[in-house]
Coordinates of C-alpha atoms in Angstrom, one line a residue:
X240 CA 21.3 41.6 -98.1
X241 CA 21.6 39.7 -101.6
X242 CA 17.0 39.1 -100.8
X243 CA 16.9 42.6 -100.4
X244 CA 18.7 43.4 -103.4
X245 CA 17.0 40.4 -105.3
X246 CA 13.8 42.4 -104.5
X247 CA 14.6 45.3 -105.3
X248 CA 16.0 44.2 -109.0
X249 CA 12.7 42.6 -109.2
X250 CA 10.3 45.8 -108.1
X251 CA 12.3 48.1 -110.4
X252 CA 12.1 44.8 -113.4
X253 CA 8.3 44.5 -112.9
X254 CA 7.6 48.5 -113.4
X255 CA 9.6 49.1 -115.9
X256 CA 7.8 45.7 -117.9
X257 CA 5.0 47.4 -116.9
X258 CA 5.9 50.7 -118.3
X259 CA 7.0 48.4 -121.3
X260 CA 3.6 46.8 -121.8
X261 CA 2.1 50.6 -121.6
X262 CA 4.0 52.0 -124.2
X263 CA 3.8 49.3 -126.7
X264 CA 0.3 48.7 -126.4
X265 CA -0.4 52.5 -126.7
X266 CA 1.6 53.1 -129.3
X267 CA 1.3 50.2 -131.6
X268 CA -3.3 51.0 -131.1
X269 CA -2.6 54.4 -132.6
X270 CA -0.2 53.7 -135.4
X271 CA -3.0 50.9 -136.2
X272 CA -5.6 53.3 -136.5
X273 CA -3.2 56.2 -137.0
X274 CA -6.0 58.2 -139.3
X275 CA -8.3 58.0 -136.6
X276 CA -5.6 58.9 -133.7
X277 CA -4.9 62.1 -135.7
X278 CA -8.4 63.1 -136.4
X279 CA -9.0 62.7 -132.3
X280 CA -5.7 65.1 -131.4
X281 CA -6.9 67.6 -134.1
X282 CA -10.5 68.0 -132.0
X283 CA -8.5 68.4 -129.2
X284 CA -8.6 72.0 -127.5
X285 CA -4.9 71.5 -126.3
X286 CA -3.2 70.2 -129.1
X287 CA -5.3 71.2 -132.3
X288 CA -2.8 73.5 -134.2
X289 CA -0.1 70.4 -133.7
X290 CA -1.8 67.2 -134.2
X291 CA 0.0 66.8 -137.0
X292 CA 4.0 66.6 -135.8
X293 CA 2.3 65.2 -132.1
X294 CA 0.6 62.1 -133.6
X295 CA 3.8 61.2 -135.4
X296 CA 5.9 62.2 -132.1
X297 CA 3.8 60.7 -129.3
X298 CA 4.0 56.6 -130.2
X299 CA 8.0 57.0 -131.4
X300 CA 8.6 58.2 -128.0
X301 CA 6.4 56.1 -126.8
X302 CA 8.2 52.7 -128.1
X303 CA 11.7 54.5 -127.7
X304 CA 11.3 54.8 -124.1
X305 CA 9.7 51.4 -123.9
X306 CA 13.1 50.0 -125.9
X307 CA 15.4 52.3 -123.2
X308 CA 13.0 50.0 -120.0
X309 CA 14.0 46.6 -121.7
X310 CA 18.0 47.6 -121.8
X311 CA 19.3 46.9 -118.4
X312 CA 22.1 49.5 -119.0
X313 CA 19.8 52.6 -120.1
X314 CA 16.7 51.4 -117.8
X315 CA 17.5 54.4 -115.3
X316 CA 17.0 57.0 -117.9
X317 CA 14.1 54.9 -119.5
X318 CA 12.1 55.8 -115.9
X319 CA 13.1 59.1 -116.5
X320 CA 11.7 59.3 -119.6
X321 CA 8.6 57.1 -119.1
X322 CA 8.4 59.7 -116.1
X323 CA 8.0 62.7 -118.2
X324 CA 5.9 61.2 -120.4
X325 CA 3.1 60.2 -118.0
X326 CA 3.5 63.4 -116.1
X327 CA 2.7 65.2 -119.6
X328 CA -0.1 63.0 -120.7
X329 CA -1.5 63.7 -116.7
X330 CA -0.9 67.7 -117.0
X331 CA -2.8 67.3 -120.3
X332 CA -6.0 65.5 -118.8
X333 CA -6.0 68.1 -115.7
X334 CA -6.0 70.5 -118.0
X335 CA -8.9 69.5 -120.3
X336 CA -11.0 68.7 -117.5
X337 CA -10.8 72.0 -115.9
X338 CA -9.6 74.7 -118.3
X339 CA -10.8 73.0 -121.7
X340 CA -13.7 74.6 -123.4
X341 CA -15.3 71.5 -124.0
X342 CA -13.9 67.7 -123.1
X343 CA -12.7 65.4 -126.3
X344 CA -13.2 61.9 -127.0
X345 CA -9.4 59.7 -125.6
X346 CA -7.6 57.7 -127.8
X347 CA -5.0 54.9 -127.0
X348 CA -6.8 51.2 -127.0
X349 CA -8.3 50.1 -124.2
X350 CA -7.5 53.9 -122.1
X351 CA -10.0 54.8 -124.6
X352 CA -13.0 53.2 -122.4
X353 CA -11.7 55.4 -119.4
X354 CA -13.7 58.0 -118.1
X355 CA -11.1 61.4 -118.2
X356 CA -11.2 61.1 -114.3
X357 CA -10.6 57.3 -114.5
X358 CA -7.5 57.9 -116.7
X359 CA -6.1 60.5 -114.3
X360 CA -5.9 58.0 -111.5
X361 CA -4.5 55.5 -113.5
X362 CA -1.8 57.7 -114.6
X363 CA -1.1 59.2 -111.4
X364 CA -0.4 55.6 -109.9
X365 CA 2.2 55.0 -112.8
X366 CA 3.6 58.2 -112.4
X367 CA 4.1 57.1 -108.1
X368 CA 5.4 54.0 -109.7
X369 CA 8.4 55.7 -111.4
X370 CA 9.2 58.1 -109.0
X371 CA 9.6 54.8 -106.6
X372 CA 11.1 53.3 -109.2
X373 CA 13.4 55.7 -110.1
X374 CA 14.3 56.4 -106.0
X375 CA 15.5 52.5 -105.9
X376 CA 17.6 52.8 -108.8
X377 CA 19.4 55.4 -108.1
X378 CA 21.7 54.9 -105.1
X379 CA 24.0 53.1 -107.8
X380 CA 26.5 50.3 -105.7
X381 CA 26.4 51.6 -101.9
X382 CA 25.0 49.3 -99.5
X383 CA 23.2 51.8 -97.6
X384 CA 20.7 54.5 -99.0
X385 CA 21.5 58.1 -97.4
X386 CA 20.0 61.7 -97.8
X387 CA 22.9 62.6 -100.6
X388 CA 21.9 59.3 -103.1
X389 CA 18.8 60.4 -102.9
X390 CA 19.5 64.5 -103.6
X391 CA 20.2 64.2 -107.6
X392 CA 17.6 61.6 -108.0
X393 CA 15.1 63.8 -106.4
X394 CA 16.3 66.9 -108.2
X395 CA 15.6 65.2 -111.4
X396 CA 11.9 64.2 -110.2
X397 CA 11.6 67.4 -110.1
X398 CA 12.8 69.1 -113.3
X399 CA 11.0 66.3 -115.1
X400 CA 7.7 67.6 -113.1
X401 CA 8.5 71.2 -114.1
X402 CA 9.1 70.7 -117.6
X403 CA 6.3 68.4 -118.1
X404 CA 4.1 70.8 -116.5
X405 CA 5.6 74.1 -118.8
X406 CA 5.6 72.3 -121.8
X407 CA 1.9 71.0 -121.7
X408 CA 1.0 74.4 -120.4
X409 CA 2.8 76.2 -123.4
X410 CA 1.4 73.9 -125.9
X411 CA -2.2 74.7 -125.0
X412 CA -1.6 78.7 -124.8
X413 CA -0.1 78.2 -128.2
X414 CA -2.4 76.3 -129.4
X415 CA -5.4 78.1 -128.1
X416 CA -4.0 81.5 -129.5
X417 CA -3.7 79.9 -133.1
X418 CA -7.0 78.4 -133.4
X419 CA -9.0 81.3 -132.0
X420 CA -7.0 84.2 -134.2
X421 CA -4.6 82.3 -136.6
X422 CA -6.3 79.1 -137.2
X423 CA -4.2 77.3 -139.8
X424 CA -7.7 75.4 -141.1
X425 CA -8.4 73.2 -138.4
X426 CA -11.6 72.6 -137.2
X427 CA -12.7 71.9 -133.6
X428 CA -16.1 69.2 -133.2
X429 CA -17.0 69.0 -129.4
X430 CA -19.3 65.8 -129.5
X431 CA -22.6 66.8 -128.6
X432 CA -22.3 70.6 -129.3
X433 CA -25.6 70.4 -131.5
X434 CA -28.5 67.9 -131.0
X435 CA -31.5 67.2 -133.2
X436 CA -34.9 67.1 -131.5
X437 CA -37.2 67.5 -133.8
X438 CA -38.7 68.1 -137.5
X439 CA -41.8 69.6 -139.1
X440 CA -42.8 68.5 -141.9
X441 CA -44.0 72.0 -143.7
X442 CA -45.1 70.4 -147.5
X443 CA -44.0 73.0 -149.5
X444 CA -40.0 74.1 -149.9
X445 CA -41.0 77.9 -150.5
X446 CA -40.8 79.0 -146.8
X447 CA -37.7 81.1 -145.8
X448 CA -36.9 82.4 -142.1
X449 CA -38.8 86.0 -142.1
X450 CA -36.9 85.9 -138.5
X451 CA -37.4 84.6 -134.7
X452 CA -37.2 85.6 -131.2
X453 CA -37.7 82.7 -128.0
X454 CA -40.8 82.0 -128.3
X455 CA -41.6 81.6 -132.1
X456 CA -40.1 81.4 -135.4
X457 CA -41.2 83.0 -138.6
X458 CA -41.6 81.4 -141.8
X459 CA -42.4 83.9 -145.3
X460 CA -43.8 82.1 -148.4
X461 CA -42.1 83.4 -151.7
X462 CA -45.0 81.9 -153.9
X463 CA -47.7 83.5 -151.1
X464 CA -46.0 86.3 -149.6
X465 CA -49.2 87.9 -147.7
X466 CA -49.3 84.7 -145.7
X467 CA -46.6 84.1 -142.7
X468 CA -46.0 80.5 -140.7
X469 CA -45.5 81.3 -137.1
X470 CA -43.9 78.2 -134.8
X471 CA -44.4 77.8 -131.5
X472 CA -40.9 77.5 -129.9
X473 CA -42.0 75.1 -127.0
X474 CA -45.0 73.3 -127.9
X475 CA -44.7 73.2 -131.5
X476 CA -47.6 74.5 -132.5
X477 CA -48.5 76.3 -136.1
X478 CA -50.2 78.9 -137.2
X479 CA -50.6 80.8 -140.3
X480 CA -51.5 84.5 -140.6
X481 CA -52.0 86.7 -143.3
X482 CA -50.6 90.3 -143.9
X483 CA -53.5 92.9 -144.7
X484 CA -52.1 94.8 -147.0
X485 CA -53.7 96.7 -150.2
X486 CA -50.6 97.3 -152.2
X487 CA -52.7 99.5 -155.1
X488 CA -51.6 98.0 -158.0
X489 CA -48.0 98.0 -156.9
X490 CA -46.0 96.0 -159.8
X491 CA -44.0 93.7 -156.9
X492 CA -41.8 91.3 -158.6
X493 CA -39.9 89.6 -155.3
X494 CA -41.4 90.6 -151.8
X495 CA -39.6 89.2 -148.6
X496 CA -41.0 89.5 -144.8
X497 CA -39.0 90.4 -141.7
X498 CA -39.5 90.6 -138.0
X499 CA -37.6 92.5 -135.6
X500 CA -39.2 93.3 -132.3
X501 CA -43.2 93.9 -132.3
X502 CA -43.3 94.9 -136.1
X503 CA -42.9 93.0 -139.5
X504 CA -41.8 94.4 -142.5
X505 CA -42.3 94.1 -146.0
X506 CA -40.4 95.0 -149.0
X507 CA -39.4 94.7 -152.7
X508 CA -36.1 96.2 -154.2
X509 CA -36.8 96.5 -157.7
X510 CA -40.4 98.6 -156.9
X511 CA -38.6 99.8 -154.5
X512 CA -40.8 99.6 -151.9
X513 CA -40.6 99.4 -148.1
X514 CA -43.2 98.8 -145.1
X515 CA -43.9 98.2 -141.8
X516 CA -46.9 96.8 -140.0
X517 CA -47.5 95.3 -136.2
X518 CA -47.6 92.1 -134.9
X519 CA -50.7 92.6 -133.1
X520 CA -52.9 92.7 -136.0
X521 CA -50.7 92.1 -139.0
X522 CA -51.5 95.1 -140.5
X523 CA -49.3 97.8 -142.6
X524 CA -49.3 100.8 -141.2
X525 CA -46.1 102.7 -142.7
X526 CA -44.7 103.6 -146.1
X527 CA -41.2 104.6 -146.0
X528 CA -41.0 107.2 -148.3
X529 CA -38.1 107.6 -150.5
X530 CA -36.4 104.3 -150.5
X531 CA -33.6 103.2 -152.8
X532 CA -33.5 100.2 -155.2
X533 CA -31.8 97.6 -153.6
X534 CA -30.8 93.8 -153.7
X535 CA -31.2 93.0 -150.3
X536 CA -32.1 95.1 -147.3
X537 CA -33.0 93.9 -143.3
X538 CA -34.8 96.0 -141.2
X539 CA -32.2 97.4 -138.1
X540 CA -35.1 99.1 -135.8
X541 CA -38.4 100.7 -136.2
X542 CA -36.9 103.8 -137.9
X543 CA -33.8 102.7 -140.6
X544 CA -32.4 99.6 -142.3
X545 CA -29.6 98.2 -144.0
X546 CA -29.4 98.0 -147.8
X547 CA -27.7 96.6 -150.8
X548 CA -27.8 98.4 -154.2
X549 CA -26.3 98.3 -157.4
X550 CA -25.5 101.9 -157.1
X551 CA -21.7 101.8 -157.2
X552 CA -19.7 102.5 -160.5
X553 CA -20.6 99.7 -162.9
X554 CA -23.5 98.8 -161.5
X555 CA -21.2 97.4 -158.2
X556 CA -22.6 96.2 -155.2
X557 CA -22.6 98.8 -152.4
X558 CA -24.0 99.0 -148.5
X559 CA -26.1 101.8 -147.4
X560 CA -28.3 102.6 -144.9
X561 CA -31.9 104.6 -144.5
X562 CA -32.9 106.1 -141.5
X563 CA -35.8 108.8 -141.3
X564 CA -34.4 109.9 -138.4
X565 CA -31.2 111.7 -140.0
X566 CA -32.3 115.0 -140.6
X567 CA -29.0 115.8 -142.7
X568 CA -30.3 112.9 -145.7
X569 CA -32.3 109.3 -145.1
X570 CA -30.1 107.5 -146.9
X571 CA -26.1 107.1 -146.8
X572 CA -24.0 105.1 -148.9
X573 CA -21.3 103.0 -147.5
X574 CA -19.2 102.8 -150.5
X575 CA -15.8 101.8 -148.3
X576 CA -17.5 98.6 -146.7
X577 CA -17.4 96.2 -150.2
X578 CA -13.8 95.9 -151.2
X579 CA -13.8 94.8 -154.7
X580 CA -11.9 92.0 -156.3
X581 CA -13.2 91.7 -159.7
X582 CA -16.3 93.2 -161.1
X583 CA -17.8 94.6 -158.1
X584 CA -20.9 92.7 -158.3
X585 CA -20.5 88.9 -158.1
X586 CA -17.2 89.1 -156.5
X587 CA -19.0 91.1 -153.5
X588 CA -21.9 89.1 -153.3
X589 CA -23.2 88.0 -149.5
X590 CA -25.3 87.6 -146.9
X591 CA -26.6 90.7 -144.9
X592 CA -27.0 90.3 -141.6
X593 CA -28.1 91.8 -138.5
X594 CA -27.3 91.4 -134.4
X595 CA -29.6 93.9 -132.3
X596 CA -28.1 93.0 -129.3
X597 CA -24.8 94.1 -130.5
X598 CA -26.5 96.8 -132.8
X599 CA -24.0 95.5 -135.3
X600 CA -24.2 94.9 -139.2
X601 CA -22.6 91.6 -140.2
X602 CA -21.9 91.3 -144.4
X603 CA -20.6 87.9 -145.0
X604 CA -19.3 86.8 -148.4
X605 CA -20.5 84.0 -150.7
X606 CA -16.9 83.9 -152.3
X607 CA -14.3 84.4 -150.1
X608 CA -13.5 83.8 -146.4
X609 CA -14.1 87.7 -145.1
X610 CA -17.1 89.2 -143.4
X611 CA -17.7 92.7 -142.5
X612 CA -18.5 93.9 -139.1
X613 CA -20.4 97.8 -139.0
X614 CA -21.9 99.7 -136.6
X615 CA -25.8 100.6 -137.0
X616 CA -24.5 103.8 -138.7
X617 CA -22.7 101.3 -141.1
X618 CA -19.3 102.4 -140.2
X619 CA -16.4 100.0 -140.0
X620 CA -15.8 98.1 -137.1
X621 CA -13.4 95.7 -138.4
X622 CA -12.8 92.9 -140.9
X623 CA -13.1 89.6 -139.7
X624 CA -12.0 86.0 -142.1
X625 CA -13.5 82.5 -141.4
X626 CA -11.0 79.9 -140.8
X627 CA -10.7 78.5 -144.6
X628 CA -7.9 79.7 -146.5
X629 CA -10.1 81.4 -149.6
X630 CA -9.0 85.0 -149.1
X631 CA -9.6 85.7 -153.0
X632 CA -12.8 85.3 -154.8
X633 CA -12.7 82.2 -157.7
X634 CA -14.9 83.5 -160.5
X635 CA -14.7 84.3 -163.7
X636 CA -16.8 86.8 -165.4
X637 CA -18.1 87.8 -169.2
X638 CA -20.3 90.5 -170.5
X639 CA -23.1 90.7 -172.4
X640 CA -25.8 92.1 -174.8
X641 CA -23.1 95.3 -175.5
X642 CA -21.8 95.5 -171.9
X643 CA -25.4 95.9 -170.9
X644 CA -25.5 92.4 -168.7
X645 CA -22.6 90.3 -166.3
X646 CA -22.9 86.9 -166.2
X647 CA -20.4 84.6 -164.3
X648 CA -18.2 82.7 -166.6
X649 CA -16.7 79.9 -164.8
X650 CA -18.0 77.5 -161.9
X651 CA -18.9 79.0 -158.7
X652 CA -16.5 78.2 -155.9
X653 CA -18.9 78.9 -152.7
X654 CA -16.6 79.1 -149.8
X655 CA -19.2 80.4 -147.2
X656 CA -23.3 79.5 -148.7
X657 CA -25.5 79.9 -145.5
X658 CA -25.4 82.1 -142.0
X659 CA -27.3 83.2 -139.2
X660 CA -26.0 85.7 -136.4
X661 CA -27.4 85.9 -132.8
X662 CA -26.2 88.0 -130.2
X663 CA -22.1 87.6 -130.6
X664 CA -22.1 84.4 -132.2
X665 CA -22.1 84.4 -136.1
X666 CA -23.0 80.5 -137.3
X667 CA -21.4 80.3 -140.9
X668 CA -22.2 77.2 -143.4
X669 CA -18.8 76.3 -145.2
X670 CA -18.3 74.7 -147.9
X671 CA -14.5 74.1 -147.6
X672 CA -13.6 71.1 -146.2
X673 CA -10.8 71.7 -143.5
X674 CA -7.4 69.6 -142.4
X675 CA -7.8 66.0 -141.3
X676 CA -12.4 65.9 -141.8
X677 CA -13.6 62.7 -142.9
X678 CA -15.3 62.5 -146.0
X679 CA -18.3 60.5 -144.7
X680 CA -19.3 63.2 -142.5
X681 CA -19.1 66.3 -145.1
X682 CA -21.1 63.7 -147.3
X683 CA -23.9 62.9 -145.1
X684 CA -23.7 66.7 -143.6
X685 CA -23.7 70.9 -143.3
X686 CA -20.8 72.0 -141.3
X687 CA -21.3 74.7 -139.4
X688 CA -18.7 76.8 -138.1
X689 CA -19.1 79.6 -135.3
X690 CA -17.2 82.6 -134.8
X691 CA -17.6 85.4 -131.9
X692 CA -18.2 88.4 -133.6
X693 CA -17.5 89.9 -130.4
X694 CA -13.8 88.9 -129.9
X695 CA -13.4 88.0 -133.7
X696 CA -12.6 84.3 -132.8
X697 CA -13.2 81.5 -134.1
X698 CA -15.1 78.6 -131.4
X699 CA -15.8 75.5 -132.9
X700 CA -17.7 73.5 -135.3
X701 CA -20.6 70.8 -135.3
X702 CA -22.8 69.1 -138.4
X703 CA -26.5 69.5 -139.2
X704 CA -27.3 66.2 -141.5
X705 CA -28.5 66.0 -144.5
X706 CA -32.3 64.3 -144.7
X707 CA -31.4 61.8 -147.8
X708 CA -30.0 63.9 -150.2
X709 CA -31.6 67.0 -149.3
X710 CA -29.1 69.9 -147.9
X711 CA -29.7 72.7 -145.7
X712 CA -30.6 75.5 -147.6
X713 CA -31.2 78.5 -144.3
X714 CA -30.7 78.7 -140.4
X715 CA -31.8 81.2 -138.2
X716 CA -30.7 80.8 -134.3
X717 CA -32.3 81.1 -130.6
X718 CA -30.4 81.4 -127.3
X719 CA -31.7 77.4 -127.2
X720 CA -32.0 76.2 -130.9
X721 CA -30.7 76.4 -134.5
X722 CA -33.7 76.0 -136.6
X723 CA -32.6 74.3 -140.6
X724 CA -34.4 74.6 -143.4
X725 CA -33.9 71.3 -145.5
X726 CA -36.3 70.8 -148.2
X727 CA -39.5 70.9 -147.3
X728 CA -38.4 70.6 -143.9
X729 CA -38.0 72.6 -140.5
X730 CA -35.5 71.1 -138.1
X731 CA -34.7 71.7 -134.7
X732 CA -31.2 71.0 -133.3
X733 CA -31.2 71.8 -129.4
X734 CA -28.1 73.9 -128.5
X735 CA -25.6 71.7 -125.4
X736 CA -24.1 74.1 -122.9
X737 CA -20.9 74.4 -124.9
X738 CA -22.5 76.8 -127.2
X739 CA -24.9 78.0 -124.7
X740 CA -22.1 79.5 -122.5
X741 CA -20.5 80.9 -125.4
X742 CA -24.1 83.3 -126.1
X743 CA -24.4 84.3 -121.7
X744 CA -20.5 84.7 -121.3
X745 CA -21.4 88.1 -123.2

């Protein structure tokens, strides 16, 4: 009898040292690198929106319970603790692996060289450990072990199962719900979401994406605006063409290109002039009569388009839209679509854009984290923020020559510079570094962050490097690529499923 008890004291010893040897290992490996440990919880798709309290809470419990295991007198509860614990961290593997949108780096020391599989069998034999563990301790002094010493032992098991399983569960609903509509500035990095593949080397920096479909991209020229790149999307190939065009002494002073569908346009908003020509021949073969002035227009279908103008009060930026097809008047102002903050005219500065698969209008500020979503009629659809915390615009302004003339007075505080929208997905460049980044990587990279225009959600977040000191300066997007301008360079970053799924779940 005194073996058998002898044994037992010895099983329920060498588990709990066990347990002991877990904790302190685990813990003390991320209070070492404690930076890095809270970096890794805040990519997490569980626990983003509480890295922060969890990477401070995880190793104290973890070393408390490990000092409860080496106190003979608190060892029972220890078991029940180190029970929990390991049921938790198990709950929160099952879950990555087959609810998570995309699958994190671990942390903890040597776990770290686990496969996620790998550590779930590991802590699943820890976890049989305790319960065993717990079952021999608990028949306190009688001899003989019965159904009833066994009843509250096994009625703890399972609360501890329960809660483990609730509170893990809770934590990622919670957390999934805050990053997605009431991100607190945290971003998400899924490794791999983005690949580079390639670069062309195009010798001049005066291209600019005219627009692309999935089988070629479209470079204008600003200093030879006749002449158009077009890039093979699989083999890589180039070739230039030229717009025939006689504009009849037409006094253009800044003429952009865009494609949509079979047809090109081409157009100049202080002539104002507007025209469309085919891509079978490159030619122009329509004048749209009676366009406004504008700032910055994009072509929504063969018969209107989407315009900014100075044509507010003050000379304020406004959103319109020309369509040849509205017998009551071609062109409508959109004067409730800009909300003003300032002057009207820096303050609503932004990036027009355009999903046709949507049919939706996307107007993106330079200045503060809002975009606008309208319908092809340029009516509201809703007002959607990026996840920075900018919601005001940071610029001064002064006036000049009598009033005549605006000029911004104080530095420029870009919160969102570059964007590209395709199908749902809206890819935004930021300029704000969020909660927990490293410096290195915003030094030797673009973030971009990408939002369902769809759902109005934020997704995640992946880089696009720098080549030396050269920054991306425009994207445009395929259902496969994102395709950066940098420099005098075109590069090609191949899209991984994570993003992919994200464009055909819609």
């Amino acid at each position: 009898m005194n073996s058998r008890r002898s044994i037992k004291n010895l099983v329920i010893q060498l588990v709990s040292y066990l347990y002991v040897l877990l904790f302190v290992y685990a813990a003390i490996s991320k209070l070492l690198d404690f930076e890095n440990f809270h970096v890794q919880l805040s990519q997490s798709p569980l626990l983003s929106a509480f890295s922060s309290w969890i990477a401070v809470l995880v190793p104290i419990a973890e070393l408390l319970t490990a000092i409860l295991l080496i106190t003979s007198r608190f060892r029972l509860w220890g078991l029940y603790f180190s029970l929990i614990l390991m049921e938790m961290f198990t709950v929160y593997i099952f879950i990555i692996l087959h609810f998570s949108s995309f699958i994190p780096c671990s942390c903890g020391g040597v776990l770290e060289k686990m496969s996620w599989n790998v550590h779930l069998l590991f802590n699943l034999t820890f976890i049989i450990l305790a319960v065993l563990t717990i079952l021999l301790s608990s028949n306190g002094g009688e001899r003989k072990y019965t159904f009833k010493s066994y009843l509250k032992p096994v009625r703890l098991i399972c609360f501890c199962l329960v809660f483990s399983v609730v509170s893990v569960t809770l934590l990622f609903l919670s957390s999934e719900n805050i990053m997605h509509y009431n991100n607190p500035f945290i971003r998400r990095y899924p490794v791999h979401a983005a690949e580079f593949i390639y670069e062309i080397d195009l010798k001049f920096n005066s291209y600019y994406f005219a627009g692309s479909d999935e089988k070629k991209v479209y470079l204008g020229n600003y200093t030879n605006p006749s002449q158009v790149l077009l890039i093979d999307n699989k083999n890589k190939q180039i070739k230039r063409v030229r717009i025939s065009f006689s504009p009849n002494k037409i006094p253009f002073k800044n003429i952009s290109i865009a494609v949509r569908d079979s047809s090109f346009y081409l157009f100049d908003g202080s002539v104002p002039k507007y025209f469309q020509g085919s891509l079978k021949n490159w030619k122009i073969n329509n004048d749209f009569d009676g366009f406004p002035y504008f700032t910055k227009a994009l072509p929504l279908d063969d018969f209107s388009a989407v315009f900014r103008s100075n044509n507010a009060k003050n000379a304020a930026n406004v959103l319109g839209i020309y369509n040849t097809s509205d017998t009551s008047g071609r062109i409508k102002y959109k004067r409730d679509l800009l909300e003003r903050q300032t002057d009207g005219i820096f303050d609503t500065d932004g990036m027009l854009l355009y999903s046709p698969k949507l049919k939706k209008i996307v107007y993106l500020y330079y200045y503060r984290n809002e975009f606008i979503i309208a319908d092809k009629l340029g009516n509201l659809s809703y007002r959607g923020h990026t996840i920075d915390t900018i919601k005001n615009v940071k610029i001064k302004t002064a006036s000049l020559n009598n009033d005549k003339e605006r000029t911004i007075s104080s530095p420029v505080y870009i919160v969102n510079a570059h964007s590209a929208v395709y199908q749902n997905l809206l890819f935004v460049n930021s300029k704000i570094k969020g909660k927990n980044e490293i410096d290195k990587l915003w030094e030797r990279s673009s973030i971009i962050d990408l939002y369902d225009i769809k759902t109005n959600k934020y997704l995640l977040s992946f880089p696009v490097y720098h080549i030396g000191k050269k920054r991306l300066r425009s994207l445009t997007i395929t259902e496969e690529n994102l395709y950066a301008l940098i420099d005098k360079t075109l590069v090609v970053y191949k899209f991984s499923d994570i993003i992919k799924k994200e464009i055909s779940s819609h």
